[in-house]
Amino acid sequence: MRKQITYWLLGIATSLGLAGCASVDIQAYAHKEPKFDLFQFFAGKTYAWGQFQDRSGELIRRFTVTIDGQVNGDQLVLDERFIYDDGEQEQRIWTIRKNAHGQYVGTAGDVIGEAKGISAGNAFNWRYVLDLPYKQSTIHVTFDDWMFLHTPNTMMNKAEVTKFGFKVGEVTLFFSKQEIR
């Protein structure tokens, strides 16, 4: 029994170690075009639509988002308004500060601590812990967002959602500067 537990723990440790090594370095996108400027893209009105899938790939929820962005110097305020396919509505207001070398720090009411982001080329990587409603309470899950600018007016976002280092789901979003009807 002790030997089985040892093998099981070794397997988990190896899996977690390999998962950590699999992370892409943002600098791999440094020469990709078009160049992504977070503040420029989100200034004004942006529309998004997306979905959440659980770890098995099953579609759990779809949603649309209207985003109003206000830039004031080195600060961006994003007012995100979500409408889910079951009719639920949610609002998240981000305050994002631009630091040196393409790095960003952000806060929102349901984000634990600070979100950390970095951009290079056409990509932006954003990591944070979200206090997510779950059943009659909330849980803390980690988001590892990757945004890729496709054209000056369109962007794709793929986020892995984890809890205790294990994948619980994935969010896929598409953003457009033009209103979607």
Coordinates of C-alpha atoms in Angstrom, one line a residue, residues 46-155:
T46 CA -15.4 46.5 -27.4
Y47 CA -17.6 43.5 -27.9
A48 CA -16.9 39.9 -27.0
W49 CA -18.5 36.5 -27.1
G50 CA -17.3 33.2 -25.7
Q51 CA -17.8 30.1 -23.7
F52 CA -16.7 28.0 -20.7
Q53 CA -15.9 24.3 -21.2
D54 CA -15.1 21.9 -18.3
R55 CA -11.9 19.9 -18.2
S56 CA -13.5 17.2 -20.4
G57 CA -14.4 19.7 -23.1
E58 CA -18.1 19.8 -22.4
L59 CA -19.7 23.2 -23.1
I60 CA -21.0 24.5 -19.8
R61 CA -21.9 28.1 -20.5
R62 CA -21.9 30.7 -23.3
F63 CA -21.9 34.5 -22.9
T64 CA -21.5 37.9 -24.5
V65 CA -19.6 40.8 -23.1
T66 CA -19.9 44.6 -23.7
I67 CA -16.7 46.4 -22.6
D68 CA -16.2 50.1 -22.1
G69 CA -12.6 51.1 -21.8
Q70 CA -11.3 54.5 -20.5
V71 CA -7.6 55.3 -20.7
N72 CA -6.1 58.0 -18.5
G73 CA -2.3 58.1 -18.8
D74 CA -0.9 54.8 -17.5
Q75 CA -4.2 53.5 -16.3
L76 CA -7.0 51.7 -18.1
V77 CA -10.4 51.1 -16.6
L78 CA -12.5 48.4 -18.2
D79 CA -16.2 48.1 -17.4
E80 CA -17.2 44.6 -18.5
R81 CA -20.9 43.6 -18.6
F82 CA -21.5 39.9 -19.1
I83 CA -24.8 38.3 -20.2
Y84 CA -24.9 34.5 -19.9
D85 CA -27.0 32.1 -22.0
D86 CA -29.2 31.4 -18.9
G87 CA -30.0 35.1 -18.5
E88 CA -27.7 35.8 -15.6
Q89 CA -25.8 39.1 -15.8
E90 CA -22.5 40.1 -14.2
Q91 CA -20.3 43.1 -14.1
R92 CA -16.5 43.3 -13.5
I93 CA -14.6 46.6 -13.4
W94 CA -10.9 46.2 -14.0
T95 CA -8.3 48.9 -13.2
I96 CA -5.1 48.2 -15.1
R97 CA -1.8 50.0 -14.7
K98 CA 0.9 50.0 -17.3
N99 CA 4.4 49.5 -16.0
A100 CA 7.8 49.3 -17.8
H101 CA 8.8 46.7 -20.4
G102 CA 5.2 45.7 -21.5
Q103 CA 4.2 44.7 -18.0
Y104 CA 0.8 45.4 -16.4
V105 CA -0.9 45.1 -13.0
G106 CA -4.6 45.0 -12.6
T107 CA -7.3 44.7 -9.9
A108 CA -11.0 44.0 -9.9
G109 CA -13.6 43.4 -7.1
D110 CA -13.6 39.6 -7.5
V111 CA -9.9 39.2 -8.2
I112 CA -7.8 38.0 -5.3
G113 CA -4.7 40.3 -5.0
E114 CA -3.4 41.6 -8.3
A115 CA -3.5 40.3 -11.8
K116 CA -0.1 40.3 -13.6
G117 CA 0.3 40.7 -17.3
I118 CA 3.0 41.0 -19.9
S119 CA 2.8 41.7 -23.6
A120 CA 5.1 41.0 -26.5
G121 CA 4.4 41.2 -30.2
N122 CA 0.8 40.3 -30.9
A123 CA 0.3 38.4 -27.6
F124 CA -0.7 39.3 -24.0
N125 CA -0.5 36.9 -21.1
W126 CA -2.6 37.7 -18.0
R127 CA -2.6 35.6 -14.8
Y128 CA -4.8 36.1 -11.8
V129 CA -6.9 34.4 -9.1
L130 CA -10.7 34.9 -9.4
D131 CA -13.2 34.5 -6.6
L132 CA -15.8 32.6 -8.6
P133 CA -19.4 32.0 -7.5
Y134 CA -19.9 28.2 -7.0
K135 CA -23.1 26.7 -5.7
Q136 CA -24.0 28.6 -2.5
S137 CA -20.5 30.0 -2.0
T138 CA -17.4 30.9 -4.0
I139 CA -14.1 29.2 -4.9
H140 CA -10.7 30.6 -5.9
V141 CA -9.6 29.6 -9.3
T142 CA -6.5 30.6 -11.3
F143 CA -6.8 32.0 -14.8
D144 CA -3.9 31.9 -17.3
D145 CA -5.2 34.1 -20.1
W146 CA -3.5 34.2 -23.5
M147 CA -4.8 37.0 -25.9
F148 CA -3.7 37.1 -29.5
L149 CA -4.4 40.1 -31.7
H150 CA -5.4 38.9 -35.2
T151 CA -6.2 42.3 -36.8
P152 CA -6.2 45.8 -35.3
N153 CA -9.9 45.2 -34.5
T154 CA -10.1 41.5 -33.6
M155 CA -8.6 39.4 -30.9

